[in-house]
Amino acid sequence: MEEEKRVFKIGDRVDQMCITCNEERGHIVVSLSKAGRITRVGCPMCASRVTYRRGTTRRASNKLGEPYDRMRAYRKGQTLMHPTFGEGEVTAIIEPQKMDVLFADHIRRMIHAQS
Ligand SMILES: [Zn+2]
């Protein structure tokens, strides 16, 4: 198989099996080699950091999130569908009205519970 030529940066999303969560899920690139290869990734749900294993491909989720609604209060683990960024999963509630959402490319800080 030919290696993907995509250049990764710290904070980008890759999918990998998480041993702690016992689930294949989106991880965040936490370290790169000098050559630009991913060396370690972190799971945003359980915060474990593991060695990157190349070759895991992203699977389409079968549970489609509801459209993102900034008035709604989200909880960690909920999925949503953003009109621009696509499918996302809430990985952390930062403040009562701020949350981190993992999209297909990387994590974005979003507002919620704006009512
Ligand atoms: Zn995990």
mmCIF file of N, CA and C and ligand atoms in Angstrom:
data_model
loop_
_atom_site.group_PDB
_atom_site.id
_atom_site.type_symbol
_atom_site.label_atom_id
_atom_site.label_comp_id
_atom_site.label_asym_id
_atom_site.label_seq_id
_atom_site.Cartn_x
_atom_site.Cartn_y
_atom_site.Cartn_z
ATOM 1 N N MET A 1 0.835 -1.203 0.000
ATOM 2 C CA MET A 1 0.000 0.000 0.000
ATOM 3 C C MET A 1 0.869 1.252 0.000
ATOM 4 N N GLU A 2 0.451 2.221 -0.713
ATOM 5 C CA GLU A 2 1.197 3.471 -0.794
ATOM 6 C C GLU A 2 0.833 4.375 0.368
ATOM 7 N N GLU A 3 1.852 4.995 0.900
ATOM 8 C CA GLU A 3 1.624 5.859 2.042
ATOM 9 C C GLU A 3 0.980 7.177 1.614
ATOM 10 N N GLU A 4 0.088 7.641 2.416
ATOM 11 C CA GLU A 4 -0.572 8.907 2.143
ATOM 12 C C GLU A 4 0.443 10.039 2.235
ATOM 13 N N LYS A 5 0.364 10.975 1.317
ATOM 14 C CA LYS A 5 1.354 12.047 1.283
ATOM 15 C C LYS A 5 0.955 13.254 2.141
ATOM 16 N N ARG A 6 -0.127 13.102 2.863
ATOM 17 C CA ARG A 6 -0.606 14.212 3.677
ATOM 18 C C ARG A 6 0.427 14.601 4.736
ATOM 19 N N VAL A 7 0.581 15.895 4.931
ATOM 20 C CA VAL A 7 1.479 16.398 5.967
ATOM 21 C C VAL A 7 0.659 16.680 7.223
ATOM 22 N N PHE A 8 1.087 16.068 8.305
ATOM 23 C CA PHE A 8 0.359 16.246 9.549
ATOM 24 C C PHE A 8 1.005 17.310 10.415
ATOM 25 N N LYS A 9 0.206 17.925 11.246
ATOM 26 C CA LYS A 9 0.671 18.895 12.224
ATOM 27 C C LYS A 9 0.184 18.452 13.605
ATOM 28 N N ILE A 10 0.825 18.972 14.635
ATOM 29 C CA ILE A 10 0.347 18.731 15.995
ATOM 30 C C ILE A 10 -1.099 19.217 16.088
ATOM 31 N N GLY A 11 -1.944 18.405 16.638
ATOM 32 C CA GLY A 11 -3.342 18.795 16.789
ATOM 33 C C GLY A 11 -4.254 18.231 15.712
ATOM 34 N N ASP A 12 -3.669 17.658 14.661
ATOM 35 C CA ASP A 12 -4.490 17.047 13.623
ATOM 36 C C ASP A 12 -5.105 15.747 14.127
ATOM 37 N N ARG A 13 -6.165 15.341 13.442
ATOM 38 C CA ARG A 13 -6.856 14.134 13.844
ATOM 39 C C ARG A 13 -6.379 12.931 13.041
ATOM 40 N N VAL A 14 -6.164 11.832 13.749
ATOM 41 C CA VAL A 14 -5.965 10.544 13.109
ATOM 42 C C VAL A 14 -6.833 9.542 13.865
ATOM 43 N N ASP A 15 -7.236 8.500 13.197
ATOM 44 C CA ASP A 15 -8.056 7.506 13.875
ATOM 45 C C ASP A 15 -7.233 6.297 14.246
ATOM 46 N N GLN A 16 -7.452 5.831 15.435
ATOM 47 C CA GLN A 16 -6.685 4.697 15.951
ATOM 48 C C GLN A 16 -7.482 4.033 17.053
ATOM 49 N N MET A 17 -7.183 2.765 17.271
ATOM 50 C CA MET A 17 -7.810 2.037 18.357
ATOM 51 C C MET A 17 -7.278 2.575 19.678
ATOM 52 N N CYS A 18 -8.186 2.905 20.607
ATOM 53 C CA CYS A 18 -7.758 3.305 21.946
ATOM 54 C C CYS A 18 -7.940 2.111 22.877
ATOM 55 N N ILE A 19 -6.824 1.687 23.484
ATOM 56 C CA ILE A 19 -6.883 0.525 24.374
ATOM 57 C C ILE A 19 -7.720 0.856 25.615
ATOM 58 N N THR A 20 -7.542 2.078 26.121
ATOM 59 C CA THR A 20 -8.243 2.473 27.343
ATOM 60 C C THR A 20 -9.749 2.578 27.112
ATOM 61 N N CYS A 21 -10.132 3.222 26.012
ATOM 62 C CA CYS A 21 -11.556 3.349 25.694
ATOM 63 C C CYS A 21 -12.108 2.048 25.101
ATOM 64 N N ASN A 22 -11.204 1.175 24.657
ATOM 65 C CA ASN A 22 -11.582 -0.059 23.977
ATOM 66 C C ASN A 22 -12.469 0.233 22.769
ATOM 67 N N GLU A 23 -12.023 1.180 21.990
ATOM 68 C CA GLU A 23 -12.834 1.658 20.880
ATOM 69 C C GLU A 23 -11.938 2.336 19.863
ATOM 70 N N GLU A 24 -12.245 2.167 18.586
ATOM 71 C CA GLU A 24 -11.518 2.903 17.568
ATOM 72 C C GLU A 24 -12.108 4.299 17.498
ATOM 73 N N ARG A 25 -11.243 5.298 17.674
ATOM 74 C CA ARG A 25 -11.768 6.667 17.721
ATOM 75 C C ARG A 25 -10.733 7.664 17.249
ATOM 76 N N GLY A 26 -11.179 8.918 17.107
ATOM 77 C CA GLY A 26 -10.281 9.970 16.668
ATOM 78 C C GLY A 26 -9.270 10.305 17.743
ATOM 79 N N HIS A 27 -8.002 10.346 17.359
ATOM 80 C CA HIS A 27 -6.922 10.752 18.251
ATOM 81 C C HIS A 27 -6.321 12.045 17.710
ATOM 82 N N ILE A 28 -5.554 12.706 18.557
ATOM 83 C CA ILE A 28 -4.919 13.957 18.187
ATOM 84 C C ILE A 28 -3.410 13.741 18.136
ATOM 85 N N VAL A 29 -2.777 14.241 17.066
ATOM 86 C CA VAL A 29 -1.326 14.131 16.943
ATOM 87 C C VAL A 29 -0.675 14.974 18.044
ATOM 88 N N VAL A 30 0.162 14.343 18.876
ATOM 89 C CA VAL A 30 0.824 15.095 19.953
ATOM 90 C C VAL A 30 2.324 15.227 19.725
ATOM 91 N N SER A 31 2.931 14.367 18.906
ATOM 92 C CA SER A 31 4.340 14.586 18.589
ATOM 93 C C SER A 31 4.668 14.050 17.211
ATOM 94 N N LEU A 32 5.640 14.729 16.584
ATOM 95 C CA LEU A 32 6.071 14.378 15.234
ATOM 96 C C LEU A 32 7.582 14.194 15.234
ATOM 97 N N SER A 33 8.070 13.352 14.348
ATOM 98 C CA SER A 33 9.509 13.218 14.185
ATOM 99 C C SER A 33 10.028 14.382 13.346
ATOM 100 N N LYS A 34 11.363 14.492 13.267
ATOM 101 C CA LYS A 34 11.945 15.568 12.458
ATOM 102 C C LYS A 34 11.530 15.450 11.000
ATOM 103 N N ALA A 35 11.297 14.229 10.565
ATOM 104 C CA ALA A 35 10.886 14.006 9.177
ATOM 105 C C ALA A 35 9.412 14.300 8.961
ATOM 106 N N GLY A 36 8.712 14.646 10.028
ATOM 107 C CA GLY A 36 7.302 14.977 9.879
ATOM 108 C C GLY A 36 6.365 13.802 10.025
ATOM 109 N N ARG A 37 6.894 12.679 10.475
ATOM 110 C CA ARG A 37 6.024 11.524 10.687
ATOM 111 C C ARG A 37 5.428 11.576 12.088
ATOM 112 N N ILE A 38 4.207 11.077 12.192
ATOM 113 C CA ILE A 38 3.551 11.047 13.499
ATOM 114 C C ILE A 38 4.237 10.014 14.380
ATOM 115 N N THR A 39 4.620 10.408 15.589
ATOM 116 C CA THR A 39 5.207 9.445 16.514
ATOM 117 C C THR A 39 4.236 9.081 17.638
ATOM 118 N N ARG A 40 3.576 10.062 18.210
ATOM 119 C CA ARG A 40 2.636 9.772 19.290
ATOM 120 C C ARG A 40 1.320 10.507 19.076
ATOM 121 N N VAL A 41 0.255 9.850 19.520
ATOM 122 C CA VAL A 41 -1.074 10.444 19.430
ATOM 123 C C VAL A 41 -1.742 10.364 20.802
ATOM 124 N N GLY A 42 -2.677 11.242 21.037
ATOM 125 C CA GLY A 42 -3.402 11.250 22.298
ATOM 126 C C GLY A 42 -4.886 11.050 22.068
ATOM 127 N N CYS A 43 -5.521 10.343 22.986
ATOM 128 C CA CYS A 43 -6.973 10.160 22.912
ATOM 129 C C CYS A 43 -7.629 11.306 23.674
ATOM 130 N N PRO A 44 -8.456 12.103 23.012
ATOM 131 C CA PRO A 44 -9.064 13.245 23.706
ATOM 132 C C PRO A 44 -10.122 12.840 24.721
ATOM 133 N N MET A 45 -10.599 11.612 24.663
ATOM 134 C CA MET A 45 -11.645 11.194 25.589
ATOM 135 C C MET A 45 -11.075 10.714 26.918
ATOM 136 N N CYS A 46 -9.981 9.986 26.883
ATOM 137 C CA CYS A 46 -9.432 9.446 28.135
ATOM 138 C C CYS A 46 -8.043 10.011 28.425
ATOM 139 N N ALA A 47 -7.522 10.844 27.519
ATOM 140 C CA ALA A 47 -6.245 11.538 27.696
ATOM 141 C C ALA A 47 -5.039 10.606 27.695
ATOM 142 N N SER A 48 -5.180 9.372 27.246
ATOM 143 C CA SER A 48 -4.014 8.495 27.162
ATOM 144 C C SER A 48 -3.214 8.818 25.903
ATOM 145 N N ARG A 49 -1.895 8.666 26.016
ATOM 146 C CA ARG A 49 -1.015 8.944 24.878
ATOM 147 C C ARG A 49 -0.322 7.654 24.477
ATOM 148 N N VAL A 50 -0.363 7.366 23.202
ATOM 149 C CA VAL A 50 0.167 6.102 22.725
ATOM 150 C C VAL A 50 0.988 6.305 21.454
ATOM 151 N N THR A 51 1.772 5.299 21.111
ATOM 152 C CA THR A 51 2.534 5.314 19.873
ATOM 153 C C THR A 51 1.577 5.193 18.697
ATOM 154 N N TYR A 52 1.832 5.977 17.678
ATOM 155 C CA TYR A 52 0.967 5.961 16.505
ATOM 156 C C TYR A 52 1.206 4.704 15.681
ATOM 157 N N ARG A 53 0.133 4.057 15.315
ATOM 158 C CA ARG A 53 0.212 2.912 14.419
ATOM 159 C C ARG A 53 -0.398 3.315 13.093
ATOM 160 N N ARG A 54 0.463 3.415 12.083
ATOM 161 C CA ARG A 54 -0.008 3.819 10.761
ATOM 162 C C ARG A 54 -0.911 2.750 10.158
ATOM 163 N N GLY A 55 -1.885 3.184 9.428
ATOM 164 C CA GLY A 55 -2.677 2.228 8.677
ATOM 165 C C GLY A 55 -4.140 2.138 9.083
ATOM 166 N N THR A 56 -4.478 2.710 10.214
ATOM 167 C CA THR A 56 -5.882 2.692 10.598
ATOM 168 C C THR A 56 -6.638 3.714 9.764
ATOM 169 N N THR A 57 -7.703 3.294 9.182
ATOM 170 C CA THR A 57 -8.478 4.204 8.354
ATOM 171 C C THR A 57 -9.744 4.627 9.079
ATOM 172 N N ARG A 58 -10.161 5.804 8.762
ATOM 173 C CA ARG A 58 -11.341 6.361 9.396
ATOM 174 C C ARG A 58 -12.594 5.673 8.867
ATOM 175 N N ARG A 59 -13.396 5.245 9.795
ATOM 176 C CA ARG A 59 -14.660 4.622 9.419
ATOM 177 C C ARG A 59 -15.765 5.653 9.506
ATOM 178 N N ALA A 60 -16.703 5.530 8.596
ATOM 179 C CA ALA A 60 -17.869 6.403 8.672
ATOM 180 C C ALA A 60 -18.708 5.973 9.867
ATOM 181 N N SER A 61 -19.114 6.941 10.633
ATOM 182 C CA SER A 61 -19.926 6.645 11.805
ATOM 183 C C SER A 61 -21.324 6.251 11.375
ATOM 184 N N ASN A 62 -21.910 5.328 12.102
ATOM 185 C CA ASN A 62 -23.282 4.955 11.761
ATOM 186 C C ASN A 62 -24.290 5.769 12.570
ATOM 187 N N LYS A 63 -23.785 6.432 13.618
ATOM 188 C CA LYS A 63 -24.687 7.307 14.374
ATOM 189 C C LYS A 63 -24.446 8.742 13.914
ATOM 190 N N LEU A 64 -25.407 9.293 13.241
ATOM 191 C CA LEU A 64 -25.266 10.638 12.705
ATOM 192 C C LEU A 64 -25.710 11.645 13.757
ATOM 193 N N GLY A 65 -24.852 12.621 14.021
ATOM 194 C CA GLY A 65 -25.186 13.624 15.023
ATOM 195 C C GLY A 65 -26.267 14.568 14.545
ATOM 196 N N GLU A 66 -26.954 15.144 15.475
ATOM 197 C CA GLU A 66 -27.953 16.159 15.134
ATOM 198 C C GLU A 66 -27.231 17.456 14.775
ATOM 199 N N PRO A 67 -27.885 18.338 14.028
ATOM 200 C CA PRO A 67 -27.233 19.602 13.641
ATOM 201 C C PRO A 67 -26.755 20.384 14.861
ATOM 202 N N TYR A 68 -25.560 20.970 14.731
ATOM 203 C CA TYR A 68 -24.984 21.788 15.804
ATOM 204 C C TYR A 68 -25.924 22.944 16.142
ATOM 205 N N ASP A 69 -26.159 23.126 17.420
ATOM 206 C CA ASP A 69 -27.043 24.190 17.905
ATOM 207 C C ASP A 69 -26.357 24.862 19.086
ATOM 208 N N ARG A 70 -25.924 26.114 18.896
ATOM 209 C CA ARG A 70 -25.155 26.804 19.939
ATOM 210 C C ARG A 70 -25.980 27.089 21.194
ATOM 211 N N MET A 71 -27.302 27.010 21.085
ATOM 212 C CA MET A 71 -28.160 27.238 22.249
ATOM 213 C C MET A 71 -28.206 25.999 23.148
ATOM 214 N N ARG A 72 -27.869 24.880 22.579
ATOM 215 C CA ARG A 72 -27.993 23.627 23.304
ATOM 216 C C ARG A 72 -26.790 23.401 24.215
ATOM 217 N N ALA A 73 -27.039 22.764 25.335
ATOM 218 C CA ALA A 73 -25.952 22.395 26.245
ATOM 219 C C ALA A 73 -25.498 20.978 25.911
ATOM 220 N N TYR A 74 -24.224 20.843 25.558
ATOM 221 C CA TYR A 74 -23.707 19.533 25.166
ATOM 222 C C TYR A 74 -22.982 18.863 26.319
ATOM 223 N N ARG A 75 -22.834 17.572 26.213
ATOM 224 C CA ARG A 75 -22.073 16.791 27.176
ATOM 225 C C ARG A 75 -20.960 16.063 26.429
ATOM 226 N N LYS A 76 -19.930 15.735 27.167
ATOM 227 C CA LYS A 76 -18.819 14.968 26.605
ATOM 228 C C LYS A 76 -19.331 13.669 25.984
ATOM 229 N N GLY A 77 -18.884 13.397 24.772
ATOM 230 C CA GLY A 77 -19.266 12.155 24.111
ATOM 231 C C GLY A 77 -20.408 12.310 23.124
ATOM 232 N N GLN A 78 -21.089 13.451 23.159
ATOM 233 C CA GLN A 78 -22.187 13.654 22.220
ATOM 234 C C GLN A 78 -21.648 13.946 20.829
ATOM 235 N N THR A 79 -22.399 13.573 19.837
ATOM 236 C CA THR A 79 -22.005 13.858 18.460
ATOM 237 C C THR A 79 -22.898 14.953 17.900
ATOM 238 N N LEU A 80 -22.358 15.669 16.931
ATOM 239 C CA LEU A 80 -23.131 16.723 16.291
ATOM 240 C C LEU A 80 -22.712 16.826 14.832
ATOM 241 N N MET A 81 -23.515 17.516 14.066
ATOM 242 C CA MET A 81 -23.218 17.725 12.651
ATOM 243 C C MET A 81 -23.124 19.227 12.410
ATOM 244 N N HIS A 82 -21.923 19.671 12.022
ATOM 245 C CA HIS A 82 -21.713 21.100 11.778
ATOM 246 C C HIS A 82 -21.822 21.371 10.288
ATOM 247 N N PRO A 83 -22.492 22.473 9.900
ATOM 248 C CA PRO A 83 -22.692 22.736 8.460
ATOM 249 C C PRO A 83 -21.392 22.898 7.682
ATOM 250 N N THR A 84 -20.325 23.363 8.324
ATOM 251 C CA THR A 84 -19.051 23.563 7.630
ATOM 252 C C THR A 84 -18.062 22.455 7.920
ATOM 253 N N PHE A 85 -17.940 22.066 9.187
ATOM 254 C CA PHE A 85 -16.886 21.132 9.593
ATOM 255 C C PHE A 85 -17.327 19.674 9.547
ATOM 256 N N GLY A 86 -18.613 19.444 9.409
ATOM 257 C CA GLY A 86 -19.104 18.080 9.324
ATOM 258 C C GLY A 86 -19.332 17.451 10.682
ATOM 259 N N GLU A 87 -19.162 16.140 10.711
ATOM 260 C CA GLU A 87 -19.461 15.398 11.922
ATOM 261 C C GLU A 87 -18.415 15.660 13.000
ATOM 262 N N GLY A 88 -18.881 15.884 14.217
ATOM 263 C CA GLY A 88 -17.968 16.118 15.329
ATOM 264 C C GLY A 88 -18.421 15.393 16.576
ATOM 265 N N GLU A 89 -17.455 15.212 17.476
ATOM 266 C CA GLU A 89 -17.760 14.567 18.750
ATOM 267 C C GLU A 89 -17.222 15.455 19.862
ATOM 268 N N VAL A 90 -18.049 15.711 20.869
ATOM 269 C CA VAL A 90 -17.631 16.541 21.997
ATOM 270 C C VAL A 90 -16.624 15.754 22.827
ATOM 271 N N THR A 91 -15.406 16.284 22.936
ATOM 272 C CA THR A 91 -14.377 15.570 23.700
ATOM 273 C C THR A 91 -14.160 16.169 25.080
ATOM 274 N N ALA A 92 -14.544 17.422 25.288
ATOM 275 C CA ALA A 92 -14.362 18.032 26.602
ATOM 276 C C ALA A 92 -15.225 19.273 26.723
ATOM 277 N N ILE A 93 -15.748 19.483 27.923
ATOM 278 C CA ILE A 93 -16.424 20.743 28.238
ATOM 279 C C ILE A 93 -15.387 21.595 28.960
ATOM 280 N N ILE A 94 -15.014 22.733 28.351
ATOM 281 C CA ILE A 94 -13.932 23.557 28.868
ATOM 282 C C ILE A 94 -14.446 24.515 29.938
ATOM 283 N N GLU A 95 -15.499 25.193 29.621
ATOM 284 C CA GLU A 95 -16.170 26.108 30.537
ATOM 285 C C GLU A 95 -17.647 25.817 30.343
ATOM 286 N N PRO A 96 -18.506 26.373 31.215
ATOM 287 C CA PRO A 96 -19.942 26.106 31.032
ATOM 288 C C PRO A 96 -20.431 26.347 29.609
ATOM 289 N N GLN A 97 -19.822 27.312 28.911
ATOM 290 C CA GLN A 97 -20.319 27.613 27.568
ATOM 291 C C GLN A 97 -19.275 27.394 26.469
ATOM 292 N N LYS A 98 -18.221 26.667 26.778
ATOM 293 C CA LYS A 98 -17.226 26.344 25.753
ATOM 294 C C LYS A 98 -16.930 24.857 25.794
ATOM 295 N N MET A 99 -16.713 24.313 24.598
ATOM 296 C CA MET A 99 -16.418 22.878 24.522
ATOM 297 C C MET A 99 -15.433 22.626 23.385
ATOM 298 N N ASP A 100 -14.719 21.506 23.501
ATOM 299 C CA ASP A 100 -13.852 21.072 22.418
ATOM 300 C C ASP A 100 -14.582 20.005 21.623
ATOM 301 N N VAL A 101 -14.593 20.168 20.316
ATOM 302 C CA VAL A 101 -15.254 19.201 19.444
ATOM 303 C C VAL A 101 -14.238 18.658 18.455
ATOM 304 N N LEU A 102 -14.142 17.335 18.380
ATOM 305 C CA LEU A 102 -13.226 16.689 17.446
ATOM 306 C C LEU A 102 -13.929 16.478 16.120
ATOM 307 N N PHE A 103 -13.462 17.171 15.094
ATOM 308 C CA PHE A 103 -14.003 16.989 13.755
ATOM 309 C C PHE A 103 -13.079 16.077 12.957
ATOM 310 N N ALA A 104 -13.385 15.902 11.686
ATOM 311 C CA ALA A 104 -12.609 14.964 10.865
ATOM 312 C C ALA A 104 -11.156 15.385 10.718
ATOM 313 N N ASP A 105 -10.867 16.696 10.807
ATOM 314 C CA ASP A 105 -9.489 17.147 10.603
ATOM 315 C C ASP A 105 -8.781 17.448 11.924
ATOM 316 N N HIS A 106 -9.382 18.232 12.791
ATOM 317 C CA HIS A 106 -8.809 18.461 14.109
ATOM 318 C C HIS A 106 -9.848 19.001 15.079
ATOM 319 N N ILE A 107 -9.394 19.287 16.308
ATOM 320 C CA ILE A 107 -10.313 19.762 17.349
ATOM 321 C C ILE A 107 -10.572 21.255 17.175
ATOM 322 N N ARG A 108 -11.789 21.643 17.367
ATOM 323 C CA ARG A 108 -12.132 23.060 17.370
ATOM 324 C C ARG A 108 -12.846 23.403 18.676
ATOM 325 N N ARG A 109 -12.571 24.609 19.176
ATOM 326 C CA ARG A 109 -13.284 25.077 20.359
ATOM 327 C C ARG A 109 -14.572 25.753 19.909
ATOM 328 N N MET A 110 -15.668 25.269 20.440
ATOM 329 C CA MET A 110 -16.986 25.760 20.025
ATOM 330 C C MET A 110 -17.716 26.318 21.234
ATOM 331 N N ILE A 111 -18.667 27.184 20.967
ATOM 332 C CA ILE A 111 -19.527 27.665 22.042
ATOM 333 C C ILE A 111 -20.784 26.821 22.102
ATOM 334 N N HIS A 112 -21.380 26.742 23.253
ATOM 335 C CA HIS A 112 -22.640 26.029 23.402
ATOM 336 C C HIS A 112 -23.367 26.603 24.611
ATOM 337 N N ALA A 113 -24.559 26.120 24.827
ATOM 338 C CA ALA A 113 -25.382 26.556 25.978
ATOM 339 C C ALA A 113 -25.492 28.078 26.036
ATOM 340 N N GLN A 114 -25.802 28.692 24.883
ATOM 341 C CA GLN A 114 -25.853 30.149 24.800
ATOM 342 C C GLN A 114 -27.210 30.730 25.189
ATOM 343 N N SER A 115 -28.106 29.917 25.617
ATOM 344 C CA SER A 115 -29.447 30.440 25.925
ATOM 345 C C SER A 115 -29.419 31.337 27.163
HETATM 346 ZN ZN ZN B 1 -9.275 6.683 24.894
#
